[in-house]
XYZ file of N, CA and C in Angstrom:
810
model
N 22.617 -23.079 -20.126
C 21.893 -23.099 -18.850
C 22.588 -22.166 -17.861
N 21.687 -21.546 -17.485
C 22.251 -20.636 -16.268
C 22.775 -21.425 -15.118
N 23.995 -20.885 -14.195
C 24.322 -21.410 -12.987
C 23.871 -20.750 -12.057
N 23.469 -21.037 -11.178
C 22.740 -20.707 -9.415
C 23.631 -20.770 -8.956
N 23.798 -19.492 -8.742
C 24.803 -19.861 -6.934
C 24.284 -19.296 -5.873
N 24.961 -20.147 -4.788
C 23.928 -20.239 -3.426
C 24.882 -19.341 -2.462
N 24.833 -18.616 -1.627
C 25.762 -17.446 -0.921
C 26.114 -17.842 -0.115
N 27.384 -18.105 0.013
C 28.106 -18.614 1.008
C 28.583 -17.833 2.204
N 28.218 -16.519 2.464
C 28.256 -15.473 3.270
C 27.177 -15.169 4.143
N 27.086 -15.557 5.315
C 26.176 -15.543 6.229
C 24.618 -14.387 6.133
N 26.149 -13.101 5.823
C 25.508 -12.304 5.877
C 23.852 -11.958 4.322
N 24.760 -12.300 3.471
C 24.332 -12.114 2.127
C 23.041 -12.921 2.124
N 23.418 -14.237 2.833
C 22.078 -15.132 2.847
C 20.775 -14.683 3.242
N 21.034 -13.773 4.524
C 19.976 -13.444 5.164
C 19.448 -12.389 4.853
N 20.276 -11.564 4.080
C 19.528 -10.578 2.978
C 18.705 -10.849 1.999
N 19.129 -11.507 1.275
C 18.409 -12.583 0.366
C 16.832 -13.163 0.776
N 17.238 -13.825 2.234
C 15.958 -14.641 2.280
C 15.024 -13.309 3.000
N 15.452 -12.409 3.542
C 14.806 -11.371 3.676
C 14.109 -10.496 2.816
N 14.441 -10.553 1.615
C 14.203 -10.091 0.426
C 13.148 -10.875 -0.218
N 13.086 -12.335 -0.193
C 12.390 -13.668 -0.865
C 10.701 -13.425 -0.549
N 10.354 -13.758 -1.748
C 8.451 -13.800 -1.355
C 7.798 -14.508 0.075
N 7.110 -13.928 0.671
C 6.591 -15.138 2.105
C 5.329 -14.574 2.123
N 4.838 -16.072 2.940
C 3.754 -16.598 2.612
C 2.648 -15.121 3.760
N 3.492 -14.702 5.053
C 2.898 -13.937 5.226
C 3.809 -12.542 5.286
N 2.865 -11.723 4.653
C 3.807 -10.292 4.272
C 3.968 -9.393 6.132
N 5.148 -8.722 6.076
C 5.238 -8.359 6.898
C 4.639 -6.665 6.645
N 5.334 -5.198 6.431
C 5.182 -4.037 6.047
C 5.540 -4.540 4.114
N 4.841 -2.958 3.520
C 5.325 -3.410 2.016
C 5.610 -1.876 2.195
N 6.623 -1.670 1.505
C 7.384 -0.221 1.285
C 7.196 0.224 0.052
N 7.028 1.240 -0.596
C 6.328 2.274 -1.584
C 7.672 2.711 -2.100
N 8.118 2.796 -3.535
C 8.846 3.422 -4.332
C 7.788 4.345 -5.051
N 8.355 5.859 -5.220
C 8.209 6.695 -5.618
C 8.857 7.521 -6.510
N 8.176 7.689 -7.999
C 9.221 8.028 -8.794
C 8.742 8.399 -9.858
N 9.436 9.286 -10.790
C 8.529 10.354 -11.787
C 9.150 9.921 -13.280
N 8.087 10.331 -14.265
C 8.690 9.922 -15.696
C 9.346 11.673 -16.356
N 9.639 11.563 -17.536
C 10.396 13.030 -17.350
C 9.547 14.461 -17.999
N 8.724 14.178 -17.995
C 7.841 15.420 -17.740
C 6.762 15.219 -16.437
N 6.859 16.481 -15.559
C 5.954 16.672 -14.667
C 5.473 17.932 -14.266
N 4.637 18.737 -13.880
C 4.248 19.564 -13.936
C 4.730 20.040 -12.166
N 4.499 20.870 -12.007
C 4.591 21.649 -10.481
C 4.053 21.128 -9.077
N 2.827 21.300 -9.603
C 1.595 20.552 -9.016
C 1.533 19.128 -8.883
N 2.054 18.028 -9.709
C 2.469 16.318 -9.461
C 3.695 16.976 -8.585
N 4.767 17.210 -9.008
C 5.990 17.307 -8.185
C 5.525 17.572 -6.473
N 4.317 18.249 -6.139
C 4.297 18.652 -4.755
C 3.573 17.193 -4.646
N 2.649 17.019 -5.443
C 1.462 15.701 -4.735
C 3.038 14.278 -4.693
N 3.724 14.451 -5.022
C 4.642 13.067 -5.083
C 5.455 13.414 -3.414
N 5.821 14.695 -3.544
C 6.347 14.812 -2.093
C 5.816 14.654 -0.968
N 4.461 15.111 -1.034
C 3.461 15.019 -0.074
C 3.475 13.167 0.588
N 3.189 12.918 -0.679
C 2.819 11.264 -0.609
C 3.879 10.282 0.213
N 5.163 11.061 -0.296
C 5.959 10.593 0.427
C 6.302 10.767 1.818
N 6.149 12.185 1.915
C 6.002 12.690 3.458
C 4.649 11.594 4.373
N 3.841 11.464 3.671
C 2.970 10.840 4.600
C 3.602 9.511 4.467
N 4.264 8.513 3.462
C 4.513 7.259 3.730
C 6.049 6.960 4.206
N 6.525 8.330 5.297
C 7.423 8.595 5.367
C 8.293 7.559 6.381
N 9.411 6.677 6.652
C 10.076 5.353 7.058
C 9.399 4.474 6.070
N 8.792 4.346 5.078
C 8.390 2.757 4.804
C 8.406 3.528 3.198
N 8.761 4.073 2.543
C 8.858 5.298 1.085
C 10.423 5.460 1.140
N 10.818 5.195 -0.334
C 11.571 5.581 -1.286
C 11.512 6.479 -2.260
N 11.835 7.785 -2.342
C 11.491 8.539 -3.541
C 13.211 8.838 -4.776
N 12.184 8.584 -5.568
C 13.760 8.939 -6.888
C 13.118 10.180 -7.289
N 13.709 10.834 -7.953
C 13.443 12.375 -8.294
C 14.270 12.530 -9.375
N 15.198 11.846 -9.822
C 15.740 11.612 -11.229
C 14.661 11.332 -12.335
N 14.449 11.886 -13.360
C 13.402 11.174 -14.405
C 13.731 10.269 -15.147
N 12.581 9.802 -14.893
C 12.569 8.175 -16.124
C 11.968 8.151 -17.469
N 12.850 7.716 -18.555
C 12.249 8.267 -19.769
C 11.495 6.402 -20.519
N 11.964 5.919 -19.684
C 11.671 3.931 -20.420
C 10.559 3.313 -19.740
N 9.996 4.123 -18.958
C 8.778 3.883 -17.926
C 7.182 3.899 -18.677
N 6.643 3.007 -19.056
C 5.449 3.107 -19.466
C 4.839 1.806 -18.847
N 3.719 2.018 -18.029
C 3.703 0.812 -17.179
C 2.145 -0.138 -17.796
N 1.842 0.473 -18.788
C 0.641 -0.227 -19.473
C 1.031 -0.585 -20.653
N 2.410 -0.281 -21.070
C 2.917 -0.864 -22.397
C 3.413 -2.506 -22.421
N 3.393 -3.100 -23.074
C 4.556 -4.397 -23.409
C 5.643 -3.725 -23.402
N 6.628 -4.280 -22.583
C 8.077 -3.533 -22.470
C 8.252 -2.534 -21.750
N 7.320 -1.576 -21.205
C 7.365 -0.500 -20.605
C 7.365 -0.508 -19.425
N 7.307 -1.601 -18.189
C 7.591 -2.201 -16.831
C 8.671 -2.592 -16.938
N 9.937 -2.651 -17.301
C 11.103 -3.649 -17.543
C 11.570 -2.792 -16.319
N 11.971 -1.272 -16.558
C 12.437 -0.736 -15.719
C 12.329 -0.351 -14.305
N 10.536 -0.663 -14.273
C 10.012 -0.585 -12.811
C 9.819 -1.545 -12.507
N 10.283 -2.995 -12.610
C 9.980 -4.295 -12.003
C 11.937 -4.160 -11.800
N 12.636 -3.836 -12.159
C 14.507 -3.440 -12.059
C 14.309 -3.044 -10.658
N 13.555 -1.557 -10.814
C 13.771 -0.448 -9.359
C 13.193 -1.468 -8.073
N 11.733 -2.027 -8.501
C 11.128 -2.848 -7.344
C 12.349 -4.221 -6.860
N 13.160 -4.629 -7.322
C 13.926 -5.910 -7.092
C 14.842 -4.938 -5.979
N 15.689 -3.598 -7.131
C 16.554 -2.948 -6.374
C 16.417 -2.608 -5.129
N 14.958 -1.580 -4.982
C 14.846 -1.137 -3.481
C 13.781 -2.027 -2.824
N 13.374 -3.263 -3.188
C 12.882 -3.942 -2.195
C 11.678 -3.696 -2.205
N 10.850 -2.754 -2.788
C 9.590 -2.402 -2.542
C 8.488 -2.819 -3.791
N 7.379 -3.226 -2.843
C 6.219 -3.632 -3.628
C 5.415 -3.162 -3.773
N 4.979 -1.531 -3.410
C 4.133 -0.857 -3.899
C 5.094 -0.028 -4.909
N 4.557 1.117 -5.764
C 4.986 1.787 -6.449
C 4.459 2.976 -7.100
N 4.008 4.186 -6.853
C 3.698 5.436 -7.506
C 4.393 6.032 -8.621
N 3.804 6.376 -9.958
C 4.584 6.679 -10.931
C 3.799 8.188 -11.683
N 4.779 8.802 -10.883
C 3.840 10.589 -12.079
C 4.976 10.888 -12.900
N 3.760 11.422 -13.857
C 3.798 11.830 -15.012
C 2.946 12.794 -15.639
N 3.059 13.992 -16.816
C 2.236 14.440 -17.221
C 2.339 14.967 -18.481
N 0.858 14.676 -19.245
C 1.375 14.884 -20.799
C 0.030 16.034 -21.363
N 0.085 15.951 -22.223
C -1.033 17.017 -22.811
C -2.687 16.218 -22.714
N -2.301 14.898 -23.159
C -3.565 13.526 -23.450
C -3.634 13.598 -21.564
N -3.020 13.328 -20.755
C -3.283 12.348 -19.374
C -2.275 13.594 -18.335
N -2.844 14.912 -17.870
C -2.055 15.654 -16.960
C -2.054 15.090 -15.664
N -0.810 15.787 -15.061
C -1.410 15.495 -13.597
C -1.289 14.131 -13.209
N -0.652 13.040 -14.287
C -1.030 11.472 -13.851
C -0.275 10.593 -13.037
N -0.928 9.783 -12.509
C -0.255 8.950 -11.331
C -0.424 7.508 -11.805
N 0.041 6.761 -11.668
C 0.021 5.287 -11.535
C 0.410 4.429 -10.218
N -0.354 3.690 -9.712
C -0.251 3.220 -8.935
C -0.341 1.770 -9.037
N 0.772 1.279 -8.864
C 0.950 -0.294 -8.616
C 1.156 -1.362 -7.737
N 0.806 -2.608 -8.022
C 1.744 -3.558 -6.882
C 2.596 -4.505 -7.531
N 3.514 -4.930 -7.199
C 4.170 -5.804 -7.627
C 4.048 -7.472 -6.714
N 4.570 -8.724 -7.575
C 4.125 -10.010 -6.344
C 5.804 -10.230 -7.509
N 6.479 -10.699 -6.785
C 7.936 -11.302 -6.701
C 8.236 -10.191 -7.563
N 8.368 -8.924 -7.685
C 9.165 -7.981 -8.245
C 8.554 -8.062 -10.058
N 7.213 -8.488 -10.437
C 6.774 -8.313 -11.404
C 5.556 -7.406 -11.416
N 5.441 -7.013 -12.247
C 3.473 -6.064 -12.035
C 2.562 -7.464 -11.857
N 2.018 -6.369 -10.497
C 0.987 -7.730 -10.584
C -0.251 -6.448 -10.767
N -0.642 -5.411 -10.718
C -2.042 -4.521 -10.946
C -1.711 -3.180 -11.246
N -2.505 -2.530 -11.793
C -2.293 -1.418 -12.314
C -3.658 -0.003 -11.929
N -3.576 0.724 -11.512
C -4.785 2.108 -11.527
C -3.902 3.397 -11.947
N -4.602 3.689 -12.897
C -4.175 5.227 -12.955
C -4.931 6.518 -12.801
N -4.976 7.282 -12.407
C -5.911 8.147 -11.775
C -4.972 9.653 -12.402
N -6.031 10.565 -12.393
C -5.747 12.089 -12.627
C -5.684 13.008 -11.101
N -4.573 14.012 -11.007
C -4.859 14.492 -9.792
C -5.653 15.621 -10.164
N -6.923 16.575 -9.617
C -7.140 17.251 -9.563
C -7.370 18.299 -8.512
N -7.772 19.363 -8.424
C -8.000 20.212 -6.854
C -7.096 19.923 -6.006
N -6.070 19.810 -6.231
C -5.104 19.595 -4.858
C -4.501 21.123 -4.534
N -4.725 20.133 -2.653
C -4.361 21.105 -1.820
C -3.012 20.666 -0.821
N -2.094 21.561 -1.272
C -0.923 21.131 -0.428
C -0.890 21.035 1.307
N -0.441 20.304 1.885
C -0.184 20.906 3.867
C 0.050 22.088 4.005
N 0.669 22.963 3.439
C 0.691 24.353 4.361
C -0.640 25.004 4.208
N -1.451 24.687 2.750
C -2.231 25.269 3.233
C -3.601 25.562 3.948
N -3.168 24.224 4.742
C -4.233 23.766 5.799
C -3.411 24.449 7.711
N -5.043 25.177 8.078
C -4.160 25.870 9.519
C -5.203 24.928 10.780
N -3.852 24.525 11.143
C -4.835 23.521 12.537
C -3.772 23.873 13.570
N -4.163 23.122 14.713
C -2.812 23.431 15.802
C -2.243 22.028 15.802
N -0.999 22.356 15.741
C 0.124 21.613 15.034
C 0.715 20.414 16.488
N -0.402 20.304 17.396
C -0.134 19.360 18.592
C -0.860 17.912 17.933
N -1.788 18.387 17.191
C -2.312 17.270 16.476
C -1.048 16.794 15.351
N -0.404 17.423 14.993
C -0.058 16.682 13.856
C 0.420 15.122 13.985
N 0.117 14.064 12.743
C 0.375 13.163 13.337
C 1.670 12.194 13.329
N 1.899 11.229 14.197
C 3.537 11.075 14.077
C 4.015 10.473 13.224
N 4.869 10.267 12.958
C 5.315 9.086 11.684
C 5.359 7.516 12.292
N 4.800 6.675 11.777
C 4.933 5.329 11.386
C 4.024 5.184 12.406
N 3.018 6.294 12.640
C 1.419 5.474 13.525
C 0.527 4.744 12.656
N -0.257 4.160 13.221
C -1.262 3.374 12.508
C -2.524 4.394 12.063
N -2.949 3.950 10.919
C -4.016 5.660 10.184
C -5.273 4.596 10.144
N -6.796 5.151 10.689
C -7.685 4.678 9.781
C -7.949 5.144 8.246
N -8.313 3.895 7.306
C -8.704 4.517 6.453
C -10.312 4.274 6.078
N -10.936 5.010 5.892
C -12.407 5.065 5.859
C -12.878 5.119 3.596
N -13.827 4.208 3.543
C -14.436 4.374 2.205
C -15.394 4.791 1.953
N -15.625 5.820 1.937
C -17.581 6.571 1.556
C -18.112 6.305 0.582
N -19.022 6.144 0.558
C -20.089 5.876 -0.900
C -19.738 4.433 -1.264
N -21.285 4.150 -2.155
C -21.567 2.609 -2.661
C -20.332 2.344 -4.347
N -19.988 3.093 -4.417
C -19.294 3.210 -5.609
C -18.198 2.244 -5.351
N -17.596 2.221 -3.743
C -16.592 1.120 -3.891
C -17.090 -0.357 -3.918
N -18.639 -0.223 -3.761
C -18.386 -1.913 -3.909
C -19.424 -2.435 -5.085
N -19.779 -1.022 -5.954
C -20.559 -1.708 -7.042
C -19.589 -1.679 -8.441
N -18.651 -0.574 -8.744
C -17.839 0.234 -9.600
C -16.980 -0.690 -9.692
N -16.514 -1.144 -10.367
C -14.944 -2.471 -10.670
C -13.904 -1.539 -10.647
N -13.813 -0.140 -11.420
C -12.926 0.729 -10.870
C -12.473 1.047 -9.534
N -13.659 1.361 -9.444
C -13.153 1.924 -7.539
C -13.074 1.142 -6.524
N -13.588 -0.355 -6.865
C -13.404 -1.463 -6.055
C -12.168 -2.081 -6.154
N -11.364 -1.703 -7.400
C -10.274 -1.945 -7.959
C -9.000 -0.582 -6.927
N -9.684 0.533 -7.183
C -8.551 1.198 -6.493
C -8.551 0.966 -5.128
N -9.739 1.129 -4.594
C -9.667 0.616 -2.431
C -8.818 -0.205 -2.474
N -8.945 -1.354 -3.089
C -7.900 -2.494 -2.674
C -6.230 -1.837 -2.442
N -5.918 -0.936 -3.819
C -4.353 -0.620 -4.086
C -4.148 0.358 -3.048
N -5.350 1.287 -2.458
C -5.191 2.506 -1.844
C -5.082 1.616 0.120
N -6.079 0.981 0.372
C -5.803 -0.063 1.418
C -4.472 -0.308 1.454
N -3.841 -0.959 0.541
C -2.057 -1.516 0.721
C -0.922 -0.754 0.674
N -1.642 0.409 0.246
C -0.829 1.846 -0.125
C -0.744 2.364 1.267
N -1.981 2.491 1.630
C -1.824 3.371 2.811
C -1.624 2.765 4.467
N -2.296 1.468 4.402
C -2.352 1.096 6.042
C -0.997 0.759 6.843
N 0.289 0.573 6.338
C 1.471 0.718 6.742
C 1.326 -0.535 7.179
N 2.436 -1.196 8.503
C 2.423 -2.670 8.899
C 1.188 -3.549 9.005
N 1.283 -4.717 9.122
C 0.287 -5.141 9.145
C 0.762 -5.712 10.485
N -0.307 -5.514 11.772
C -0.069 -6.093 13.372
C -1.391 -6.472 13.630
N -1.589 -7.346 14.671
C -2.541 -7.934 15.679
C -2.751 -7.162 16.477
N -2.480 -6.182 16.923
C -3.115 -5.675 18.596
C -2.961 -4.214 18.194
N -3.937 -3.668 18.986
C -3.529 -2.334 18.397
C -3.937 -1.146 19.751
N -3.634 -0.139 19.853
C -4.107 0.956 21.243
C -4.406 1.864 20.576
N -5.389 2.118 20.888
C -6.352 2.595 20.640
C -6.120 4.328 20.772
N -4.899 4.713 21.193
C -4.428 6.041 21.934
C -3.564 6.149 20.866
N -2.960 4.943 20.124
C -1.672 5.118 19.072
C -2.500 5.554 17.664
N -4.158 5.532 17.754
C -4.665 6.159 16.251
C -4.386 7.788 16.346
N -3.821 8.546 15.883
C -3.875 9.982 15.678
C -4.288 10.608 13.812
N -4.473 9.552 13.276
C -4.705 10.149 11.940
C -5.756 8.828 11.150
N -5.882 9.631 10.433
C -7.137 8.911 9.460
C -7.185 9.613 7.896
N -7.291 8.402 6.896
C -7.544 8.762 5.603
C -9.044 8.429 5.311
N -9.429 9.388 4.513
C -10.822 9.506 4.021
C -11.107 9.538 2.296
N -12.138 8.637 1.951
C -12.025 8.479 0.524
C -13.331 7.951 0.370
N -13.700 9.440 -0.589
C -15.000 9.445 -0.931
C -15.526 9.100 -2.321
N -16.514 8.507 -2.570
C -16.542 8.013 -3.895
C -17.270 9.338 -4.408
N -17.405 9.986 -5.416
C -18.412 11.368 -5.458
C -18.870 10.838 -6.678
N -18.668 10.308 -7.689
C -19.126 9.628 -8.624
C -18.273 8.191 -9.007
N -18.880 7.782 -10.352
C -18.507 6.371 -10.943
C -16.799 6.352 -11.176
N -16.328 7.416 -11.364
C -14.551 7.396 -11.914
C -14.196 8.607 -10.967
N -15.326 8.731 -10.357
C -14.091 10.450 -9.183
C -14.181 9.979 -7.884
N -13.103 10.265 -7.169
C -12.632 9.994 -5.444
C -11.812 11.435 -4.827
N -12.539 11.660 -3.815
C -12.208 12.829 -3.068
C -11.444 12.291 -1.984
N -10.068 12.549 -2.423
C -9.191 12.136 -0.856
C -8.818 12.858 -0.157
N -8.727 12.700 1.067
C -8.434 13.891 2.466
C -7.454 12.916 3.277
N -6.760 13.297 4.104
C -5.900 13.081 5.107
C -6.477 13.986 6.456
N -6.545 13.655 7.527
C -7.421 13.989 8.936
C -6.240 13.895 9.844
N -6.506 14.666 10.793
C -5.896 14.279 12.189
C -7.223 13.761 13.186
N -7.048 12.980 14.425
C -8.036 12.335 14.830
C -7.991 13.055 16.182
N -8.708 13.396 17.201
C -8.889 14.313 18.159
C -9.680 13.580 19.203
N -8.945 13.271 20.312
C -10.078 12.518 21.208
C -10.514 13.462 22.025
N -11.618 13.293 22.882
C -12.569 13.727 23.470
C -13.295 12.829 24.432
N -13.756 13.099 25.673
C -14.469 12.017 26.725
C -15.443 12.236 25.946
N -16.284 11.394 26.279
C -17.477 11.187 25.846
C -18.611 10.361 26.859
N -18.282 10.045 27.950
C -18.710 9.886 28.671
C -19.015 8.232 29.066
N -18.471 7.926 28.041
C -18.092 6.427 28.482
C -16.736 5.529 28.306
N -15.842 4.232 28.145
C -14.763 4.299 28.529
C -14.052 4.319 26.427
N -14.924 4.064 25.600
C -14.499 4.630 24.192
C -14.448 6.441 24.174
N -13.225 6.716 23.636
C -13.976 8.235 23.949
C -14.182 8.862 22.460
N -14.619 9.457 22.407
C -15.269 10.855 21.430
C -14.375 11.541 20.197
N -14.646 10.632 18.852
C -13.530 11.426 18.057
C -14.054 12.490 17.041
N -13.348 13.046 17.125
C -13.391 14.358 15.984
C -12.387 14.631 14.893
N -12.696 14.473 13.227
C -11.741 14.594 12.550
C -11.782 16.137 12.419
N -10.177 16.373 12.171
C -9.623 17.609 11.826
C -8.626 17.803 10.395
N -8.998 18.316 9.354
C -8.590 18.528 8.181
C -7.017 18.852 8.398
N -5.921 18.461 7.801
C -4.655 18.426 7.863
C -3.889 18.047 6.509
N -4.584 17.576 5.813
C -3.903 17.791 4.442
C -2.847 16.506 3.908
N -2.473 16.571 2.571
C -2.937 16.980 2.174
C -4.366 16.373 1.289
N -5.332 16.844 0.134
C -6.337 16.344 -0.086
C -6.226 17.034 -1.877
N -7.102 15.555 -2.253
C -7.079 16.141 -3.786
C -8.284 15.256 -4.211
N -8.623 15.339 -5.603
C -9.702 14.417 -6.365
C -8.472 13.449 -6.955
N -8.929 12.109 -7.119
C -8.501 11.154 -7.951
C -9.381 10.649 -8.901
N -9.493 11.214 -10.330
C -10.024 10.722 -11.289
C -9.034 9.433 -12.155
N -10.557 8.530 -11.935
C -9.862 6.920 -12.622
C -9.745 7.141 -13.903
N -9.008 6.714 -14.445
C -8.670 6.950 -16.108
C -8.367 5.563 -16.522
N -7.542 4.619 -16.454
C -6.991 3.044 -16.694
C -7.030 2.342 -15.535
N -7.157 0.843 -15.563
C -6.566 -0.161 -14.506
C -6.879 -1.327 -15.374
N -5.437 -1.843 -14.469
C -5.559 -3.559 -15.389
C -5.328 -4.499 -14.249
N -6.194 -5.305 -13.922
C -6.390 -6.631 -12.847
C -5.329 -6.854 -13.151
N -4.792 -8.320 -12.193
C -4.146 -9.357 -12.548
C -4.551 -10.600 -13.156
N -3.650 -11.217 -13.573
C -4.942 -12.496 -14.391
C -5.147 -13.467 -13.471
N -5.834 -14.574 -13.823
C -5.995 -15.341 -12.477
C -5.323 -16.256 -12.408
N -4.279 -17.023 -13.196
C -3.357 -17.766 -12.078
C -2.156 -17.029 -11.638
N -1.709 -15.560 -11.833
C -1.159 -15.090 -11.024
C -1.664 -14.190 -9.557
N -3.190 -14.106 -9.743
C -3.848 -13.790 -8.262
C -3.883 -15.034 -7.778
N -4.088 -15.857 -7.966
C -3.754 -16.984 -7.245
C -2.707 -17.775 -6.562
N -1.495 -17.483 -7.415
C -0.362 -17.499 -6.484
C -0.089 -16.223 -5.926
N -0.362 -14.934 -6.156
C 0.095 -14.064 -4.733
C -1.152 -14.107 -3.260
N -2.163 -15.171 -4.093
C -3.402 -15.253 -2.623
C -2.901 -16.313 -1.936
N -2.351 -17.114 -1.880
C -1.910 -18.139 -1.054
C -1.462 -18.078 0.292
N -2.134 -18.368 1.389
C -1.825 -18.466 2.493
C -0.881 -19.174 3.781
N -0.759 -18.937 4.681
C 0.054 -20.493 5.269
C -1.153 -20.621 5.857
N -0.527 -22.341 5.996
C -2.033 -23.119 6.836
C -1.583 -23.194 7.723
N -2.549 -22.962 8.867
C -3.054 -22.994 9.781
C -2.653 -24.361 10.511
N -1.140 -24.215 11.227
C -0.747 -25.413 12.075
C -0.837 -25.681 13.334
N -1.628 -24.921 13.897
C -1.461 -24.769 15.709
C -2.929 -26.028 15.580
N -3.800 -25.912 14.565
C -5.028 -26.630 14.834
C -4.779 -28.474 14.820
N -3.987 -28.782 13.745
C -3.309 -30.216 13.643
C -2.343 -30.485 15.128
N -1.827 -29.688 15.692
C -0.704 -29.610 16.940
C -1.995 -30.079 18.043
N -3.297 -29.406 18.174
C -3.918 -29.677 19.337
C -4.745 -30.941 18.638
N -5.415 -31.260 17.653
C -5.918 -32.738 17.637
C -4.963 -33.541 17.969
N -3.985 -33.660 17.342
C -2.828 -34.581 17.764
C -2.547 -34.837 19.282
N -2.829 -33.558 20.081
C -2.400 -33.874 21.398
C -3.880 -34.519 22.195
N -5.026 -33.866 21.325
C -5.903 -34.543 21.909
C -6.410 -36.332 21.506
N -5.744 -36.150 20.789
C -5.071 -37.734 20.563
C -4.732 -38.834 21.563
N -3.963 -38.008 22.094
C -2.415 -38.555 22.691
C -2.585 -38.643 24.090
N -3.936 -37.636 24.529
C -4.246 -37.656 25.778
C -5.527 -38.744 25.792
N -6.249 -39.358 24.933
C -7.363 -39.714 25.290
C -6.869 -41.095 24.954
N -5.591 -41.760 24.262
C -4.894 -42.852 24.526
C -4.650 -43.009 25.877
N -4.224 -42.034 26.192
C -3.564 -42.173 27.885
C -4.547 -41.925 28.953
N -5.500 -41.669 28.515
C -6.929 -41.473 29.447
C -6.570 -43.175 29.253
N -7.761 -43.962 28.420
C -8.515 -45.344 27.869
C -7.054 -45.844 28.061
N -6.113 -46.090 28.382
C -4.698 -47.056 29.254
C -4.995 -47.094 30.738
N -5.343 -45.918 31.164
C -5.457 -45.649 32.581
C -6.810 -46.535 33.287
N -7.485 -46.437 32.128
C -9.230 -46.953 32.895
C -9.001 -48.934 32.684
């Protein structure tokens, strides 16, 4: 039998429980990382990716040769890296003669795979070679819309399958309130057929418009590529079920109770 030990170091503890699954997620941070063949073209789309998920992204650039994330056995090493750096998303390129250009995109729920999409990059276009005026560019760790075009995401099990991973991939913290002056960028993702997605990255441009919402205009900024679906594997369902679990809702039991407590003390009074 294994022994548990419990950390007797203040500090260590609170790393730990900082580290521990909760019930509500705060930001999820993106590891980024390549198997050992890659072509030119993945090598820029992995940098890119990172540049845009740039404070909340980890990139390794060492190659991984034990990485196969649709094999039995072939996650051992990327459920290791996810414990190590803390992060629960995960991008994995690679490229072979059968599958060029390929990406994998995952999530993990307590540092295990919990879903899988793999997609082909095609037509990509790096940032430089998009020319805008560079007052737009947008800042790091703002809040991005992301927009879904076409019926494909909600009839296609594929592509209804990737929005979800591309949603958690991309929307950065998750907050309550938001200003409306702090949007400067937007992702765009178009369904163009049953297994193809045209992705773009925007800068957002306000404008009066003559009432107190004002007037936006997207501006191309890069970078943008096709994502052709090739694999994905759900999770099964009693492990979507324990990473769906919510906290309940205690402020609502706090006010019956008090309205309790007051309508005793009303009916004493009368």
């Amino acid at each position: 039998m294994l022994k548990v030990k419990t950390p007797k170091n203040p500090r260590v503890k609170r790393a730990l429980e900082k580290r521990a699954p909760k019930l509500v997620e705060t930001g999820k941070k993106t590891l980024i990382l390549q198997g050992t063949k890659t072509s030119n073209t993945l090598n820029d789309v992995l940098t890119e990716l990172y540049l845009l998920k740039k404070g909340s992204a980890i990139r390794y650039t060492r190659k991984n040769e034990n990485i196969r994330p649709f094999e039995s056995g072939g996650e051992t090493s990327l459920e290791f890296f996810s414990l190590k750096t803390d992060c629960s998303i995960f991008i994995y390129g690679s490229t072979s003669k059968k599958r060029p250009d390929n990406l994998v995109i995952g999530r993990t729920y307590d540092h295990h795979i919990y879903d899988l999409v793999e997609v082909g990059v095609e037509n990509f276009k790096p940032l430089h070679s998009f020319i805008y005026d560079k007052k737009l560019a947008p800042r790091v760790g703002s809040k991005p819309f992301i927009c879904f075009v076409g019926e494909g995401f909600e009839s296609v099990e594929e592509l209804k399958h990737l929005k979800e991973v591309l949603v958690d991939l991309l929307r950065g913290e998750v907050i309550e309130n938001l200003n409306l002056a702090g949007l400067d960028h937007a992702y765009v993702c178009t369904a163009v057929s049953s297994n193809r997605v045209f992705f773009t990255h925007c800068a957002l441009r306000l404008k009066k418009s003559g009432t107190i919402v004002p007037r936006m205009e997207l501006v191309e900024v890069g970078p943008c590529m096709d994502f052709v679906v090739r694999r994905h594997r759900l999770p099964n369902e009693s492990l979507r079920k324990e990473a769906m679990k919510t906290a309940k809702d205690q402020s609502k039991k706090k006010v019956d109770s008090l309205d309790i407590i007051l309508l005793f003390h009303y009916m004493s009074l009368k």
